[in-house]
Amino acid sequence: MHTDVLLLLHILLLVWMVGASERRTRSRCQTLQTHSQVRSKREVGIPLTVGRQKIGSPIFKRSPDMTKSFVTKSEQLLRIDDHDFTMRPGFGGPAVPVGVDVQVESLDTISEVDMDFTMTLYLRHYWKDERLAFPSNNNQSMTFDGRLVKKIWVPDMFFVHSKRVTVTAMCSMDLSRFPLDTQTCSLEIESYAYTDDDLMLYWKKGNESLNTDEKISLSQFLIQEFHTTTKLAFYSSTGWYNRLYINFTLRRHIFFFLLQTYFPATLMVMLSWVSFWIDRRAVPARVPLGITTVLTMSTIITGVNASMPRVSYIKAVDIYLWVSFVFVFLSVIEYAAVNYLSTVQERKERKLRETLPCTCGMTHPDMLCSYSEVDVNNTGNYGMPEQNGVKRERMLVQLALESDQITGHVSSSPYNSMWIDTHAIDKYSRVIFPGAYTLFNVIYWSIYS
């Protein structure tokens, strides 16, 4: 009996010990599970709550930054192979805004003959392409070299009317006031393939998008103004395109043309007036002078036109040169008229010499006919009076009877005079030519200056 009681007590003690061990094991497992849940929740950043209390603050686990990795390629980072970059961003949706700004470094050459100009500039444009977004915790932007441009979509802008990659663009010039002109040239930028439904070009900061170097200067022009504009260009085959304009106004320097064109032409005209003061009988002096001035004016006109385009309208310099040429040519014509009238008058005088002795011989057989020593071809006035401000020559025919010459008696009308206006043209030309040319210069410079 005693033995059975002891055996029962041993069995109960063994059961109690096994139960306590199981309870301890279960409690330890629950504790381990609780710590594991807390750790996992902290890793995902979920605040832990026990009852109504929050345990700790959210702690994020930082993933490795792919932009800091040397192993990651730009194509992998930007997932270039996952997108079709031959299509514009948001294809089928609204137009892509593209901002543009320009830094003009120099305006190199301007050619009136080719009607173009050469400009050196930096062109920058800005757009948003969500396909190039990359995962990063710190970097908001990344910089790549130019090789990546060949793999992504870029706005296909080009310079309208440009002739070469160096941006030599056309400039339609109005040379009607040359060389007293002001020209406005434009560098035009637009998309090659995308209409305004797909691509919207605009100046990023308006006029401030265009920056120029203050040291820009040209030998023949003064740069007055740079400004920007935006317009729409229409092509019948494709539609409307946004076009950006860089406009600049140029005023030509006149001093070079004054020295090379205007002053020589004026001096040639004034030189042609010298012939008006040369003796009308000095043919070897007056004729070469007139021919020299005409040929010089022709050379000046040819030299100016050689450096100009062949336009169908008259330029301001053409007006001045051709009017000067006409004045020079008229001075030659003036001497031709003087020489012709003098020749005609001399013939009349020669006939008069031949006629007077015969008449005298028939009327007064005893009369001696003699001419005075005054030469009819002499330009001297010999103290003759003036009429209307013009000195005249006269041929004196002295008719004296032999008895009167012997006795010294002078008849009441011993002289018969003939007045000849051979100097009138030269006299008037000395006043008319300078006056008319001065009036022309006043009108010319008041219109074009």
PDB file of N, CA and C in Angstrom, residues 325-361:
ATOM      1  N   PHE A 325      27.592 111.713-112.483  1.00  0.00           N
ATOM      2  CA  PHE A 325      28.051 111.393-113.833  1.00  0.00           C
ATOM      3  C   PHE A 325      27.371 112.288-114.868  1.00  0.00           C
ATOM      4  N   VAL A 326      26.100 112.549-114.676  1.00  0.00           N
ATOM      5  CA  VAL A 326      25.388 113.430-115.608  1.00  0.00           C
ATOM      6  C   VAL A 326      25.970 114.839-115.571  1.00  0.00           C
ATOM      7  N   PHE A 327      26.316 115.355-114.405  1.00  0.00           N
ATOM      8  CA  PHE A 327      26.917 116.684-114.318  1.00  0.00           C
ATOM      9  C   PHE A 327      28.264 116.726-115.045  1.00  0.00           C
ATOM     10  N   VAL A 328      29.067 115.689-114.864  1.00  0.00           N
ATOM     11  CA  VAL A 328      30.356 115.633-115.556  1.00  0.00           C
ATOM     12  C   VAL A 328      30.153 115.546-117.064  1.00  0.00           C
ATOM     13  N   PHE A 329      29.210 114.725-117.473  1.00  0.00           N
ATOM     14  CA  PHE A 329      28.945 114.566-118.905  1.00  0.00           C
ATOM     15  C   PHE A 329      28.411 115.865-119.509  1.00  0.00           C
ATOM     16  N   LEU A 330      27.578 116.567-118.763  1.00  0.00           N
ATOM     17  CA  LEU A 330      27.048 117.830-119.275  1.00  0.00           C
ATOM     18  C   LEU A 330      28.135 118.884-119.427  1.00  0.00           C
ATOM     19  N   SER A 331      29.155 118.828-118.595  1.00  0.00           N
ATOM     20  CA  SER A 331      30.260 119.786-118.758  1.00  0.00           C
ATOM     21  C   SER A 331      30.996 119.551-120.075  1.00  0.00           C
ATOM     22  N   VAL A 332      31.101 118.285-120.484  1.00  0.00           N
ATOM     23  CA  VAL A 332      31.704 117.987-121.795  1.00  0.00           C
ATOM     24  C   VAL A 332      30.791 118.464-122.916  1.00  0.00           C
ATOM     25  N   ILE A 333      29.495 118.229-122.763  1.00  0.00           N
ATOM     26  CA  ILE A 333      28.538 118.692-123.765  1.00  0.00           C
ATOM     27  C   ILE A 333      28.545 120.215-123.840  1.00  0.00           C
ATOM     28  N   GLU A 334      28.729 120.863-122.701  1.00  0.00           N
ATOM     29  CA  GLU A 334      28.762 122.334-122.686  1.00  0.00           C
ATOM     30  C   GLU A 334      29.905 122.862-123.543  1.00  0.00           C
ATOM     31  N   TYR A 335      31.076 122.248-123.409  1.00  0.00           N
ATOM     32  CA  TYR A 335      32.195 122.724-124.226  1.00  0.00           C
ATOM     33  C   TYR A 335      31.968 122.402-125.701  1.00  0.00           C
ATOM     34  N   ALA A 336      31.335 121.266-125.991  1.00  0.00           N
ATOM     35  CA  ALA A 336      31.017 120.959-127.384  1.00  0.00           C
ATOM     36  C   ALA A 336      30.091 122.019-127.963  1.00  0.00           C
ATOM     37  N   ALA A 337      29.115 122.486-127.178  1.00  0.00           N
ATOM     38  CA  ALA A 337      28.223 123.541-127.644  1.00  0.00           C
ATOM     39  C   ALA A 337      28.972 124.852-127.841  1.00  0.00           C
ATOM     40  N   VAL A 338      29.857 125.203-126.888  1.00  0.00           N
ATOM     41  CA  VAL A 338      30.641 126.436-127.015  1.00  0.00           C
ATOM     42  C   VAL A 338      31.535 126.385-128.250  1.00  0.00           C
ATOM     43  N   ASN A 339      32.190 125.278-128.448  1.00  0.00           N
ATOM     44  CA  ASN A 339      33.090 125.158-129.591  1.00  0.00           C
ATOM     45  C   ASN A 339      32.324 125.220-130.912  1.00  0.00           C
ATOM     46  N   TYR A 340      31.163 124.582-130.958  1.00  0.00           N
ATOM     47  CA  TYR A 340      30.371 124.611-132.182  1.00  0.00           C
ATOM     48  C   TYR A 340      29.882 126.028-132.496  1.00  0.00           C
ATOM     49  N   LEU A 341      29.350 126.730-131.507  1.00  0.00           N
ATOM     50  CA  LEU A 341      28.860 128.087-131.740  1.00  0.00           C
ATOM     51  C   LEU A 341      30.003 129.030-132.107  1.00  0.00           C
ATOM     52  N   SER A 342      31.165 128.825-131.523  1.00  0.00           N
ATOM     53  CA  SER A 342      32.315 129.658-131.867  1.00  0.00           C
ATOM     54  C   SER A 342      32.734 129.428-133.319  1.00  0.00           C
ATOM     55  N   THR A 343      32.691 128.181-133.743  1.00  0.00           N
ATOM     56  CA  THR A 343      33.044 127.869-135.132  1.00  0.00           C
ATOM     57  C   THR A 343      32.061 128.502-136.103  1.00  0.00           C
ATOM     58  N   VAL A 344      30.773 128.407-135.762  1.00  0.00           N
ATOM     59  CA  VAL A 344      29.762 129.029-136.621  1.00  0.00           C
ATOM     60  C   VAL A 344      29.965 130.531-136.695  1.00  0.00           C
ATOM     61  N   GLN A 345      30.265 131.149-135.565  1.00  0.00           N
ATOM     62  CA  GLN A 345      30.454 132.593-135.537  1.00  0.00           C
ATOM     63  C   GLN A 345      31.693 133.009-136.333  1.00  0.00           C
ATOM     64  N   GLU A 346      32.751 132.242-136.240  1.00  0.00           N
ATOM     65  CA  GLU A 346      33.952 132.563-137.001  1.00  0.00           C
ATOM     66  C   GLU A 346      33.703 132.478-138.496  1.00  0.00           C
ATOM     67  N   ARG A 347      32.882 131.526-138.907  1.00  0.00           N
ATOM     68  CA  ARG A 347      32.550 131.456-140.321  1.00  0.00           C
ATOM     69  C   ARG A 347      31.788 132.696-140.773  1.00  0.00           C
ATOM     70  N   LYS A 348      30.875 133.143-139.931  1.00  0.00           N
ATOM     71  CA  LYS A 348      30.136 134.353-140.289  1.00  0.00           C
ATOM     72  C   LYS A 348      31.072 135.553-140.379  1.00  0.00           C
ATOM     73  N   GLU A 349      32.010 135.645-139.459  1.00  0.00           N
ATOM     74  CA  GLU A 349      32.949 136.759-139.472  1.00  0.00           C
ATOM     75  C   GLU A 349      33.866 136.705-140.696  1.00  0.00           C
ATOM     76  N   ARG A 350      34.236 135.484-141.085  1.00  0.00           N
ATOM     77  CA  ARG A 350      35.086 135.339-142.260  1.00  0.00           C
ATOM     78  C   ARG A 350      34.355 135.803-143.512  1.00  0.00           C
ATOM     79  N   LYS A 351      33.070 135.439-143.584  1.00  0.00           N
ATOM     80  CA  LYS A 351      32.286 135.886-144.719  1.00  0.00           C
ATOM     81  C   LYS A 351      32.117 137.403-144.703  1.00  0.00           C
ATOM     82  N   LEU A 352      31.990 137.984-143.529  1.00  0.00           N
ATOM     83  CA  LEU A 352      31.856 139.425-143.424  1.00  0.00           C
ATOM     84  C   LEU A 352      33.128 140.135-143.879  1.00  0.00           C
ATOM     85  N   ARG A 353      34.277 139.581-143.549  1.00  0.00           N
ATOM     86  CA  ARG A 353      35.537 140.173-144.014  1.00  0.00           C
ATOM     87  C   ARG A 353      35.626 140.152-145.534  1.00  0.00           C
ATOM     88  N   GLU A 354      35.100 139.042-146.078  1.00  0.00           N
ATOM     89  CA  GLU A 354      35.171 138.954-147.531  1.00  0.00           C
ATOM     90  C   GLU A 354      34.163 139.848-148.214  1.00  0.00           C
ATOM     91  N   THR A 355      33.120 140.205-147.524  1.00  0.00           N
ATOM     92  CA  THR A 355      32.058 141.007-148.146  1.00  0.00           C
ATOM     93  C   THR A 355      32.319 142.502-148.036  1.00  0.00           C
ATOM     94  N   LEU A 356      32.823 142.980-146.923  1.00  0.00           N
ATOM     95  CA  LEU A 356      32.963 144.411-146.693  1.00  0.00           C
ATOM     96  C   LEU A 356      33.896 145.109-147.686  1.00  0.00           C
ATOM     97  N   PRO A 357      35.057 144.617-148.019  1.00  0.00           N
ATOM     98  CA  PRO A 357      35.927 145.330-148.976  1.00  0.00           C
ATOM     99  C   PRO A 357      35.279 145.496-150.332  1.00  0.00           C
ATOM    100  N   CYS A 358      34.552 144.501-150.781  1.00  0.00           N
ATOM    101  CA  CYS A 358      33.903 144.611-152.082  1.00  0.00           C
ATOM    102  C   CYS A 358      32.837 145.685-152.071  1.00  0.00           C
ATOM    103  N   THR A 359      32.100 145.782-151.013  1.00  0.00           N
ATOM    104  CA  THR A 359      31.061 146.800-150.923  1.00  0.00           C
ATOM    105  C   THR A 359      31.672 148.185-150.906  1.00  0.00           C
ATOM    106  N   CYS A 360      32.757 148.288-150.147  1.00  0.00           N
ATOM    107  CA  CYS A 360      33.413 149.599-150.065  1.00  0.00           C
ATOM    108  C   CYS A 360      33.965 150.012-151.427  1.00  0.00           C
ATOM    109  N   GLY A 361      34.513 149.045-152.130  1.00  0.00           N
ATOM    110  CA  GLY A 361      35.101 149.378-153.417  1.00  0.00           C
ATOM    111  C   GLY A 361      34.072 149.817-154.423  1.00  0.00           C
TER     112      GLY A 361
END
